[in-house]
Amino acid sequence: MYRSSCCLTFLLLVPTLTFCLALPHRLNRQGIAQLERSSGRAFSLPIHRRRKSNNVGRPGRRVGASGSVGIGDNSDLLYTVPIKLGGITTAVNLDTGSSDLWVISDGCNTDMCKKSTATPYPASSLTSSGTNVTMSYGDSTTGTYASGPIGMDTATIAGLSVLNQQFAAIDNTTNSAVAFGAAGIFGLGFPSESVIQQSVVNQQFNDPATTDQFVASTFQNGPLLSRIISSGELLDPMFAINLQRDTIDVVGSGQLSIGKLPDGVSNSSLTWVPVRLYSDNDGGLSSPAFAPNEMYPYRWEILLEGVYLDGQKLADSTVPGQGVNSTSVSALIDTGNSLIRGPGDVVQNILRTVSPSYALNVASNAAAQATVSCSIPHTLGFQIGGQMFPIDPRDFIGASNGDTSTCLADHVVATDAPSKGSLFSWSLGDPFFKSTLVAFYYGNLTHPSVDPPRIGFLSTVPKNASQLLSIAVESAQQNGKFEATTQVAPTASAASASATTLSIPSLAMPSGTSAPGRSSPKHTDIQNNSAASICCNGLERPILVVSLLVLLSWWI
């Protein structure tokens, strides 16, 4: 699920930290904009691994760490991963649509918390950060909140640990994730959207008027995965997700991979596209003084080139944005959303097309259901980077009260129109992830133009998906119901597994070094590198020394 927009506010001007640009911009903002505007072409910045890392000024640092962990699933409603926080191991909802980590504490006594079967965090163990937080989730019709004190503890995910991780120990929430097997939410989004980081920075720096401290302190106060990326110790600054299907036709096993693509998946097999960047006017993060020309990503959001139903391109939405004027159509890529959400008029077009009964009754009955024949396959597809990424027909429908002949087209629903801080028209949730392997590349967190963020897609829909749907329907009719199951997140194995503790750099890291997210790929021409100086503990050293070190790293 995505977090409701909240612009970062800093109230008191404080002296800015000094950062020096050390390495060149591989792709500037104008270049990214041109790529975003182009149609029918993917953003081709493949990931190539160095033989040796670019750890200028940081000798002896490990590079090449990665990890993976299995994913739990509650009947395709909620996907969870195990996480260690201090002395407990619990399950949290995997959410690429938000950025913060929170778990309920044993001091939460709300009705929603009482429904939880997950292990809560002991409030008595919390090392307080001295501030509280309230986070809002969802859209205008599905909004929930979670509130509680912020604290620190050692956090471990997929065998990768960081010390002093900021998180919220929730004592009041209406979020339904805790009622479906999760103790909270693990947000994998960008620091720009982190309410916890905002709250901690405001508390530490007395409500600063600029974003300098916010951006610089991502290394220490940022979201968990952003800090893991900031270590510079991963094989690549990325993660990848593929989800299993546990309804209609149970198949597959989900996995979260951090620092690399899943085994057996090559980078060249993915279609890579740039993440949409948010200007200050869009509701995004203002540029800090040490990077005045930077524009930052706000969400894992990409441009859509078209939406198709059963091979036919659908007309674009005519629903106006709320206070924004953008001709681009974009989509949030969101594991925290169990559905596909889109513009109300386009969703109505889809449902009317696939369900004649809905088209006949919806005008007089707003609660009319879009019933469809279970055995007739429908394919909703999204054109991204010049390639088509369809939703598997088995993920387009839902079972209807034990009826194995008539199903519901209830996996596609309307959502809010684009607005400031939420420019997307579509939210591609779990049905999309069950049909697509998705890789999320952070790039450089403080200087995105050095190494831009992007997302890679690989369709996993089999060519005989329609036939597999027919087989699933036949099996359901024989058994009297469709398959459905729950897979528990592997918390027991995670609790006993060994972990690698990553070293998080200090605040004053120059851009272009290995943190936060290495200035990538070997296909950058070294002879084009240029910069005036590099900051190192307040001292300036000629860039010639840095260039020689970088050049030497290529030959070793």
Coordinates of C-alpha atoms in Angstrom, one line a residue:
M1 CA 0.0 0.0 0.0
Y2 CA 1.2 3.5 -0.5
R3 CA 1.6 6.0 2.3
S4 CA -0.7 9.1 2.0
S5 CA 1.3 12.1 0.8
C6 CA 3.0 14.3 3.4
C7 CA 5.4 16.9 2.3
L8 CA 8.6 17.1 4.4
T9 CA 8.6 20.3 6.4
F10 CA 11.7 21.8 8.0
L11 CA 11.2 24.9 10.1
L12 CA 14.5 26.2 11.4
L13 CA 17.5 27.1 9.2
V14 CA 20.7 25.4 10.4
P15 CA 24.2 25.4 8.8
T16 CA 24.5 23.0 5.9
L17 CA 26.8 20.1 5.8
T18 CA 29.5 20.2 3.1
F19 CA 29.5 17.6 0.4
C20 CA 31.8 17.7 -2.7
L21 CA 31.0 16.1 -6.0
A22 CA 33.7 13.6 -6.7
L23 CA 32.6 11.7 -9.8
P24 CA 30.7 12.7 -12.9
H25 CA 27.0 12.5 -13.6
R26 CA 26.4 9.5 -15.8
L27 CA 23.0 10.7 -16.8
N28 CA 21.7 14.2 -16.0
R29 CA 18.1 15.2 -15.3
Q30 CA 17.5 16.3 -18.9
G31 CA 18.7 12.9 -20.1
I32 CA 16.4 11.1 -17.7
A33 CA 13.5 13.4 -18.8
Q34 CA 14.1 12.5 -22.4
L35 CA 14.1 8.8 -21.6
E36 CA 10.8 9.2 -19.7
R37 CA 9.2 11.0 -22.6
S38 CA 10.3 8.5 -25.2
S39 CA 7.7 5.9 -26.1
G40 CA 8.2 2.3 -27.2
R41 CA 11.8 2.2 -25.8
A42 CA 13.1 0.8 -22.6
F43 CA 15.6 2.7 -20.4
S44 CA 18.7 0.6 -21.0
L45 CA 21.1 1.1 -18.2
P46 CA 22.0 -2.6 -17.4
I47 CA 23.7 -3.6 -14.2
H48 CA 27.3 -4.6 -14.8
R49 CA 29.5 -5.7 -11.9
R50 CA 33.0 -4.5 -11.3
R51 CA 35.8 -6.8 -10.7
K52 CA 36.6 -4.6 -7.8
S53 CA 34.5 -2.0 -6.0
N54 CA 35.0 1.7 -6.3
N55 CA 35.8 2.2 -2.6
V56 CA 37.8 5.4 -2.9
G57 CA 39.1 6.4 0.6
R58 CA 37.5 3.4 2.2
P59 CA 40.0 0.5 2.0
G60 CA 39.2 -2.9 3.3
R61 CA 35.4 -2.6 2.9
R62 CA 33.6 -5.8 1.9
V63 CA 31.6 -5.8 -1.3
G64 CA 29.5 -8.6 -2.7
A65 CA 27.0 -9.1 0.1
S66 CA 23.5 -10.3 -0.8
G67 CA 20.7 -12.3 0.8
S68 CA 17.3 -13.8 0.0
V69 CA 14.4 -15.0 2.1
G70 CA 11.1 -16.7 1.4
I71 CA 7.8 -14.9 1.4
G72 CA 4.6 -15.8 3.3
D73 CA 1.2 -15.4 1.8
N74 CA -2.3 -15.2 3.4
S75 CA -4.5 -16.3 0.5
D76 CA -3.1 -13.6 -1.9
L77 CA -4.3 -10.9 0.5
L78 CA -1.1 -10.1 2.3
Y79 CA 2.6 -11.1 1.6
T80 CA 5.0 -11.2 4.6
V81 CA 8.7 -11.7 5.3
P82 CA 10.5 -12.5 8.5
I83 CA 12.5 -9.8 10.2
K84 CA 14.6 -9.7 13.3
L85 CA 14.3 -6.7 15.6
G86 CA 16.6 -7.0 18.6
G87 CA 15.6 -10.2 20.4
I88 CA 12.4 -11.1 18.4
T89 CA 11.8 -12.5 15.0
T90 CA 8.4 -11.6 13.5
A91 CA 6.6 -11.3 10.2
V92 CA 6.0 -8.0 8.5
N93 CA 4.0 -7.0 5.4
L94 CA 6.3 -6.5 2.4
D95 CA 5.4 -3.1 1.0
T96 CA 7.1 -1.3 -1.9
G97 CA 4.5 1.4 -1.7
S98 CA 5.8 2.9 1.5
S99 CA 9.1 3.6 3.2
D100 CA 8.9 3.0 6.9
L101 CA 9.4 0.0 9.2
W102 CA 7.0 -0.5 12.0
V103 CA 5.7 -3.3 14.2
I104 CA 3.1 -3.4 16.9
S105 CA 4.4 -3.5 20.5
D106 CA 3.0 -5.5 23.3
G107 CA 1.5 -2.3 24.6
C108 CA -0.9 -2.1 21.7
N109 CA -4.4 -3.0 22.9
T110 CA -6.6 -1.7 20.1
D111 CA -9.1 -4.0 18.5
M112 CA -6.9 -4.5 15.4
C113 CA -3.9 -5.4 17.6
K114 CA -5.9 -7.9 19.5
K115 CA -6.5 -9.8 16.2
S116 CA -2.8 -10.2 15.5
T117 CA -1.2 -13.6 15.8
A118 CA 2.4 -12.2 15.1
T119 CA 5.0 -11.7 17.7
P120 CA 4.9 -8.1 19.0
Y121 CA 8.0 -6.0 20.0
P122 CA 8.4 -5.7 23.8
A123 CA 7.9 -2.1 24.6
S124 CA 10.3 -2.4 27.6
S125 CA 13.1 -3.2 25.2
L126 CA 12.7 0.0 23.1
T127 CA 15.6 2.4 23.0
S128 CA 13.7 5.6 22.4
S129 CA 14.6 8.1 19.7
G130 CA 12.7 10.8 21.6
T131 CA 9.8 11.3 19.3
N132 CA 6.6 9.8 18.1
V133 CA 5.1 9.3 14.7
T134 CA 1.8 8.8 13.0
M135 CA 1.8 7.2 9.5
S136 CA -1.2 7.2 7.1
Y137 CA -1.8 4.6 4.4
G138 CA -4.1 4.0 1.5
D139 CA -6.4 6.2 -0.6
S140 CA -9.5 8.2 0.3
T141 CA -11.6 5.0 0.6
T142 CA -9.1 2.6 2.2
G143 CA -7.2 4.9 4.6
T144 CA -5.6 3.5 7.8
Y145 CA -3.0 4.8 10.2
A146 CA -0.4 3.5 12.6
S147 CA 1.1 5.6 15.5
G148 CA 3.6 5.1 18.3
P149 CA 7.1 5.9 19.6
I150 CA 10.2 5.7 17.4
G151 CA 13.1 3.7 18.7
M152 CA 16.3 1.9 17.6
D153 CA 17.4 -1.7 17.6
T154 CA 19.4 -4.1 15.4
A155 CA 17.4 -5.1 12.4
T156 CA 18.0 -8.1 10.2
I157 CA 16.4 -9.0 6.9
A158 CA 17.5 -11.8 4.6
G159 CA 20.6 -12.4 6.6
L160 CA 21.8 -8.8 6.4
S161 CA 21.9 -6.8 9.7
V162 CA 22.3 -3.1 10.5
L163 CA 22.7 -1.6 14.0
N164 CA 20.6 1.2 15.4
Q165 CA 17.8 1.0 12.9
Q166 CA 15.0 3.5 13.4
F167 CA 11.5 2.0 13.5
A168 CA 8.2 2.6 15.1
A169 CA 6.8 0.5 18.0
I170 CA 3.2 0.9 17.3
D171 CA 0.7 1.1 20.1
N172 CA -2.3 2.3 18.1
T173 CA -3.3 1.3 14.6
T174 CA -6.3 0.6 12.3
N175 CA -4.1 -1.1 9.6
S176 CA -5.5 -4.5 8.7
A177 CA -2.1 -5.9 8.0
V178 CA -1.9 -6.9 11.7
A179 CA -5.1 -8.9 11.4
F180 CA -3.8 -11.1 8.6
G181 CA -0.6 -12.5 10.0
A182 CA 1.8 -9.5 10.1
A183 CA 3.1 -7.6 13.1
G184 CA 3.5 -4.5 10.9
I185 CA 4.9 -3.1 7.7
F186 CA 8.3 -3.3 6.1
G187 CA 8.4 -0.3 3.7
L188 CA 11.0 -0.7 0.9
G189 CA 10.4 2.8 -0.7
F190 CA 12.8 5.7 -0.9
P191 CA 13.9 7.9 2.0
S192 CA 12.0 10.9 0.5
E193 CA 8.7 9.3 1.7
S194 CA 9.9 8.2 5.1
V195 CA 7.8 9.8 7.9
I196 CA 10.1 8.2 10.5
Q197 CA 13.2 9.7 9.1
Q198 CA 11.5 13.1 8.8
S199 CA 10.4 12.9 12.5
V200 CA 13.9 11.8 13.7
V201 CA 15.6 14.5 11.7
N202 CA 13.2 17.2 12.9
Q203 CA 13.9 16.1 16.5
Q204 CA 17.7 15.8 16.1
F205 CA 18.2 19.1 14.2
N206 CA 15.4 21.2 15.8
D207 CA 13.1 21.3 12.7
P208 CA 15.6 22.4 10.1
A209 CA 14.4 24.7 7.3
T210 CA 16.4 22.9 4.6
T211 CA 16.6 19.3 3.5
D212 CA 20.4 19.1 3.9
Q213 CA 20.3 17.2 7.2
F214 CA 17.5 15.0 6.0
V215 CA 19.3 13.8 2.9
A216 CA 22.7 13.5 4.6
S217 CA 21.3 11.5 7.5
T218 CA 19.8 8.8 5.3
F219 CA 22.9 6.7 6.2
Q220 CA 22.0 6.9 9.9
N221 CA 18.3 7.6 10.1
G222 CA 16.9 6.3 6.8
P223 CA 14.6 3.3 6.1
L224 CA 16.1 -0.2 6.7
L225 CA 16.7 -1.1 3.1
S226 CA 18.1 2.3 2.2
R227 CA 20.6 2.0 5.0
I228 CA 21.6 -1.5 3.8
I229 CA 22.1 0.0 0.3
S230 CA 24.1 2.9 2.0
S231 CA 26.7 0.4 3.4
G232 CA 28.1 0.0 -0.1
E233 CA 28.7 -3.7 0.7
L234 CA 26.0 -5.2 -1.5
L235 CA 26.8 -6.8 -4.8
D236 CA 24.4 -4.2 -6.4
P237 CA 22.1 -1.5 -4.8
M238 CA 18.9 -3.3 -5.5
F239 CA 16.3 -5.9 -4.5
A240 CA 13.9 -8.1 -6.4
I241 CA 10.6 -9.7 -5.7
N242 CA 8.5 -12.5 -7.1
L243 CA 5.3 -13.5 -5.5
Q244 CA 3.5 -16.9 -5.4
R245 CA -0.2 -17.6 -6.2
D246 CA -2.2 -19.1 -3.4
T247 CA -5.7 -18.9 -4.8
I248 CA -7.5 -20.2 -8.0
D249 CA -4.5 -22.2 -9.0
V250 CA -1.9 -22.5 -6.3
V251 CA 1.7 -22.4 -7.7
G252 CA 5.1 -21.1 -7.0
S253 CA 7.1 -19.8 -4.0
G254 CA 7.8 -16.2 -3.4
Q255 CA 11.2 -14.7 -2.7
L256 CA 12.8 -11.4 -1.7
S257 CA 16.3 -11.1 -3.0
I258 CA 18.5 -8.2 -1.7
G259 CA 21.7 -7.1 -3.4
K260 CA 21.3 -9.2 -6.6
L261 CA 18.8 -10.7 -9.0
P262 CA 17.4 -14.1 -8.1
D263 CA 19.6 -17.1 -9.1
G264 CA 19.1 -18.0 -12.8
V265 CA 17.8 -14.6 -13.8
S266 CA 20.1 -12.5 -16.0
N267 CA 20.0 -8.8 -16.2
S268 CA 19.6 -8.8 -19.9
S269 CA 16.3 -10.6 -19.6
L270 CA 14.7 -7.7 -17.8
T271 CA 13.2 -4.5 -19.3
W272 CA 14.6 -1.6 -17.4
V273 CA 12.8 1.8 -17.1
P274 CA 13.6 4.9 -15.1
V275 CA 11.8 5.7 -11.8
R276 CA 9.8 8.9 -12.0
L277 CA 11.4 11.8 -10.2
Y278 CA 9.4 14.3 -8.2
S279 CA 10.3 18.0 -8.2
D280 CA 9.5 20.2 -5.2
N281 CA 6.4 21.5 -7.1
D282 CA 5.3 17.9 -7.6
G283 CA 5.3 17.4 -3.8
G284 CA 8.8 15.8 -3.8
L285 CA 11.9 16.5 -1.8
S286 CA 13.6 19.8 -2.2
S287 CA 17.2 19.7 -3.3
P288 CA 19.8 20.1 -0.5
A289 CA 22.4 22.8 -0.7
F290 CA 25.2 20.3 -1.4
A291 CA 23.3 18.9 -4.4
P292 CA 21.2 21.9 -5.7
N293 CA 20.5 20.4 -9.1
E294 CA 19.3 17.0 -7.9
M295 CA 15.7 15.8 -8.3
Y296 CA 14.8 12.8 -6.1
P297 CA 12.5 9.8 -6.5
Y298 CA 9.6 9.8 -4.2
R299 CA 8.0 6.4 -4.9
W300 CA 8.7 3.3 -7.0
E301 CA 6.8 4.9 -9.8
I302 CA 7.2 4.4 -13.6
L303 CA 5.6 5.8 -16.7
L304 CA 3.0 3.6 -18.5
E305 CA 2.7 3.7 -22.3
G306 CA -0.6 2.0 -22.5
V307 CA -3.2 -0.3 -20.8
Y308 CA -4.7 -3.1 -22.8
L309 CA -7.6 -5.5 -22.3
D310 CA -7.7 -8.7 -24.2
G311 CA -5.2 -7.2 -26.7
Q312 CA -7.1 -3.9 -27.3
K313 CA -5.7 -0.7 -26.1
L314 CA -8.0 1.2 -23.7
A315 CA -8.7 4.8 -23.9
D316 CA -6.8 7.1 -21.5
S317 CA -8.6 8.4 -18.5
T318 CA -10.3 11.8 -18.7
V319 CA -10.6 12.2 -14.9
P320 CA -8.7 15.4 -14.1
G321 CA -5.9 15.5 -11.6
Q322 CA -6.3 17.1 -8.2
G323 CA -4.2 20.3 -8.4
V324 CA -1.7 18.8 -10.9
N325 CA -1.5 19.1 -14.6
S326 CA 0.4 16.2 -16.1
T327 CA 0.0 14.5 -19.4
S328 CA 2.0 11.5 -18.3
V329 CA 0.4 8.3 -17.1
S330 CA 2.3 6.6 -14.4
A331 CA 2.0 3.6 -12.1
L332 CA 3.1 2.9 -8.6
I333 CA 4.6 -0.6 -8.3
D334 CA 3.2 -1.7 -4.9
T335 CA 3.4 -5.1 -3.2
G336 CA 1.4 -3.6 -0.3
N337 CA -1.7 -3.4 -2.5
S338 CA -3.5 -6.7 -3.0
L339 CA -5.3 -5.4 -6.2
I340 CA -4.9 -3.5 -9.4
R341 CA -6.1 0.1 -8.9
G342 CA -6.7 2.6 -11.7
P343 CA -8.7 5.6 -12.9
G344 CA -12.4 5.3 -12.2
D345 CA -13.5 5.7 -15.8
V346 CA -10.9 3.2 -17.2
V347 CA -11.9 0.7 -14.5
Q348 CA -15.5 1.1 -15.4
N349 CA -14.7 0.5 -19.0
I350 CA -12.8 -2.7 -18.1
L351 CA -15.6 -4.1 -15.9
R352 CA -18.4 -3.2 -18.4
T353 CA -16.5 -4.9 -21.1
V354 CA -15.8 -8.2 -19.3
S355 CA -19.2 -8.4 -17.5
P356 CA -22.4 -7.7 -19.4
S357 CA -24.4 -8.1 -16.3
Y358 CA -22.4 -5.4 -14.6
A359 CA -22.8 -3.1 -17.6
L360 CA -26.6 -3.6 -17.4
N361 CA -27.0 -3.1 -13.6
V362 CA -24.3 -0.6 -12.4
A363 CA -26.2 2.5 -13.4
S364 CA -29.1 1.6 -11.0
N365 CA -27.0 -0.3 -8.5
A366 CA -23.6 1.2 -7.6
A367 CA -22.9 -2.0 -5.5
A368 CA -23.3 -4.3 -8.5
Q369 CA -20.7 -7.0 -8.8
A370 CA -18.8 -7.6 -12.1
T371 CA -19.5 -11.3 -12.6
V372 CA -17.7 -13.3 -15.3
S373 CA -17.5 -16.8 -16.5
C374 CA -14.6 -18.5 -14.6
S375 CA -13.5 -20.4 -17.7
I376 CA -13.3 -17.4 -20.1
P377 CA -9.8 -15.9 -19.8
H378 CA -9.3 -12.2 -19.8
T379 CA -5.9 -10.5 -19.9
L380 CA -5.2 -7.0 -18.6
G381 CA -1.8 -5.8 -19.9
F382 CA 0.5 -2.9 -19.3
Q383 CA 2.9 -1.5 -21.8
I384 CA 6.2 -0.6 -20.1
G385 CA 9.4 0.2 -21.9
G386 CA 8.0 -0.9 -25.2
Q387 CA 7.1 -4.3 -23.8
M388 CA 3.8 -5.8 -22.8
F389 CA 3.4 -7.1 -19.2
P390 CA 0.1 -9.0 -18.8
I391 CA -1.7 -10.0 -15.7
D392 CA -2.2 -13.8 -15.8
P393 CA -5.8 -14.7 -16.4
R394 CA -5.7 -16.7 -13.2
D395 CA -5.0 -13.4 -11.3
F396 CA -7.7 -11.4 -13.0
I397 CA -10.6 -13.2 -11.3
G398 CA -11.6 -14.1 -7.7
A399 CA -13.8 -16.9 -6.5
S400 CA -17.5 -16.2 -5.7
N401 CA -18.8 -17.9 -2.6
G402 CA -17.9 -21.4 -3.7
D403 CA -19.4 -20.9 -7.2
T404 CA -16.9 -22.6 -9.6
S405 CA -18.7 -21.5 -12.7
T406 CA -19.2 -17.8 -12.0
C407 CA -16.3 -15.7 -10.8
L408 CA -15.8 -12.0 -9.9
A409 CA -13.7 -9.5 -11.7
D410 CA -12.9 -8.0 -8.4
H411 CA -9.1 -7.6 -8.7
V412 CA -9.4 -4.3 -10.5
V413 CA -10.8 -1.3 -8.6
A414 CA -10.9 2.5 -8.9
T415 CA -8.5 4.7 -7.0
D416 CA -8.0 8.4 -6.5
A417 CA -7.0 10.8 -9.3
P418 CA -3.4 12.0 -9.4
S419 CA -2.5 14.8 -6.9
K420 CA 0.5 16.6 -5.5
G421 CA 2.8 14.0 -3.9
S422 CA 0.9 11.2 -5.6
L423 CA 1.2 11.7 -9.4
F424 CA 0.4 8.1 -10.4
S425 CA -2.9 7.0 -12.0
W426 CA -2.4 3.3 -11.5
S427 CA -1.2 1.1 -8.6
L428 CA 0.0 -2.2 -9.8
G429 CA -0.3 -4.5 -6.8
D430 CA 0.0 -8.2 -6.1
P431 CA -1.7 -9.5 -9.2
F432 CA 1.0 -7.8 -11.2
F433 CA 3.8 -9.3 -9.0
K434 CA 2.3 -12.8 -9.4
S435 CA 2.7 -12.3 -13.1
T436 CA 6.0 -10.4 -13.2
L437 CA 9.4 -10.6 -11.5
V438 CA 10.2 -7.0 -10.5
A439 CA 13.7 -5.7 -9.7
F440 CA 14.2 -2.4 -7.9
Y441 CA 17.5 -0.6 -8.4
Y442 CA 18.1 2.3 -6.0
G443 CA 21.2 3.7 -7.6
N444 CA 22.7 6.6 -5.7
L445 CA 20.5 7.8 -2.9
T446 CA 21.9 11.3 -2.3
H447 CA 22.9 12.1 -5.9
P448 CA 20.4 10.2 -8.1
S449 CA 21.9 11.7 -11.3
V450 CA 25.1 9.9 -10.6
D451 CA 23.4 6.5 -10.8
P452 CA 19.6 6.9 -11.5
P453 CA 17.0 4.6 -9.9
R454 CA 15.2 2.2 -12.2
I455 CA 12.9 -0.8 -12.2
G456 CA 13.3 -4.0 -14.2
F457 CA 10.5 -6.2 -15.3
L458 CA 10.4 -9.8 -16.5
S459 CA 7.0 -11.4 -17.3
T460 CA 6.5 -14.8 -15.7
V461 CA 3.1 -15.5 -17.4
P462 CA 3.3 -18.9 -19.2
K463 CA 2.3 -19.1 -22.8
N464 CA -0.4 -21.6 -21.9
A465 CA -1.9 -19.5 -19.1
S466 CA -5.4 -19.6 -20.6
Q467 CA -5.2 -23.4 -20.7
L468 CA -4.0 -23.5 -17.1
L469 CA -7.0 -21.5 -16.1
S470 CA -9.3 -24.0 -17.8
I471 CA -7.6 -26.8 -15.9
A472 CA -8.0 -24.9 -12.6
V473 CA -11.7 -24.4 -13.3
E474 CA -12.2 -28.0 -14.1
S475 CA -10.4 -29.1 -11.0
A476 CA -12.5 -26.7 -8.9
Q477 CA -15.7 -28.0 -10.4
Q478 CA -14.7 -31.5 -9.5
N479 CA -13.7 -30.6 -6.0
G480 CA -16.5 -28.2 -5.3
K481 CA -14.2 -25.2 -4.7
F482 CA -11.1 -23.4 -6.0
E483 CA -7.8 -23.9 -4.4
A484 CA -6.7 -21.5 -1.6
T485 CA -4.0 -21.8 1.0
T486 CA -1.9 -19.8 3.4
Q487 CA 1.9 -19.9 3.5
V488 CA 3.5 -18.7 6.8
A489 CA 6.6 -16.5 6.5
P490 CA 9.7 -18.5 7.5
T491 CA 10.3 -16.8 10.8
A492 CA 11.7 -19.9 12.5
S493 CA 14.5 -20.4 10.0
A494 CA 15.2 -16.7 10.0
A495 CA 15.5 -16.7 13.8
S496 CA 18.2 -19.3 13.7
A497 CA 20.1 -18.2 10.6
S498 CA 23.4 -16.5 10.7
A499 CA 23.6 -12.8 9.6
T500 CA 26.2 -10.4 8.1
T501 CA 26.4 -7.1 10.0
L502 CA 26.9 -4.3 7.5
S503 CA 28.9 -1.1 8.3
I504 CA 27.0 2.1 7.7
P505 CA 29.1 5.1 6.6
S506 CA 29.3 8.4 8.4
L507 CA 27.3 11.4 7.3
A508 CA 29.9 13.2 5.3
M509 CA 30.3 10.8 2.4
P510 CA 31.1 12.4 -0.9
S511 CA 28.9 11.6 -3.8
G512 CA 30.2 9.1 -6.3
T513 CA 31.9 6.8 -3.7
S514 CA 30.5 3.4 -3.0
A515 CA 27.9 4.8 -0.6
P516 CA 25.0 5.2 -0.9
G517 CA 24.8 2.9 -3.8
R518 CA 27.9 2.6 -5.9
S519 CA 28.4 4.8 -8.9
S520 CA 27.7 1.9 -11.2
P521 CA 28.6 0.3 -14.1
K522 CA 31.7 -0.4 -15.7
H523 CA 30.6 1.0 -19.1
T524 CA 31.1 4.5 -17.7
D525 CA 34.1 6.0 -19.5
I526 CA 36.8 6.9 -16.9
Q527 CA 38.4 9.4 -19.2
N528 CA 35.2 11.5 -19.1
N529 CA 35.3 11.7 -15.3
S530 CA 35.8 15.2 -13.9
A531 CA 35.4 17.0 -10.6
A532 CA 37.2 19.7 -8.7
S533 CA 37.9 18.0 -5.4
I534 CA 36.8 15.3 -3.0
C535 CA 35.9 16.0 0.6
C536 CA 37.5 13.8 3.2
N537 CA 37.1 14.7 6.9
G538 CA 37.1 18.3 6.0
L539 CA 40.2 18.1 3.8
E540 CA 40.4 18.6 0.1
R541 CA 42.5 16.4 -2.0
P542 CA 43.3 16.8 -5.7
I543 CA 41.0 14.8 -7.9
L544 CA 44.0 13.4 -9.6
V545 CA 44.7 11.2 -6.7
V546 CA 41.1 9.9 -6.8
S547 CA 41.3 9.4 -10.5
L548 CA 44.5 7.4 -10.2
L549 CA 42.9 5.2 -7.5
V550 CA 39.9 4.6 -9.6
L551 CA 42.0 3.8 -12.6
L552 CA 44.2 1.5 -10.6
S553 CA 41.1 -0.4 -9.4
W554 CA 40.2 -1.3 -13.0
W555 CA 43.6 -2.9 -13.5
I556 CA 43.9 -4.8 -10.3

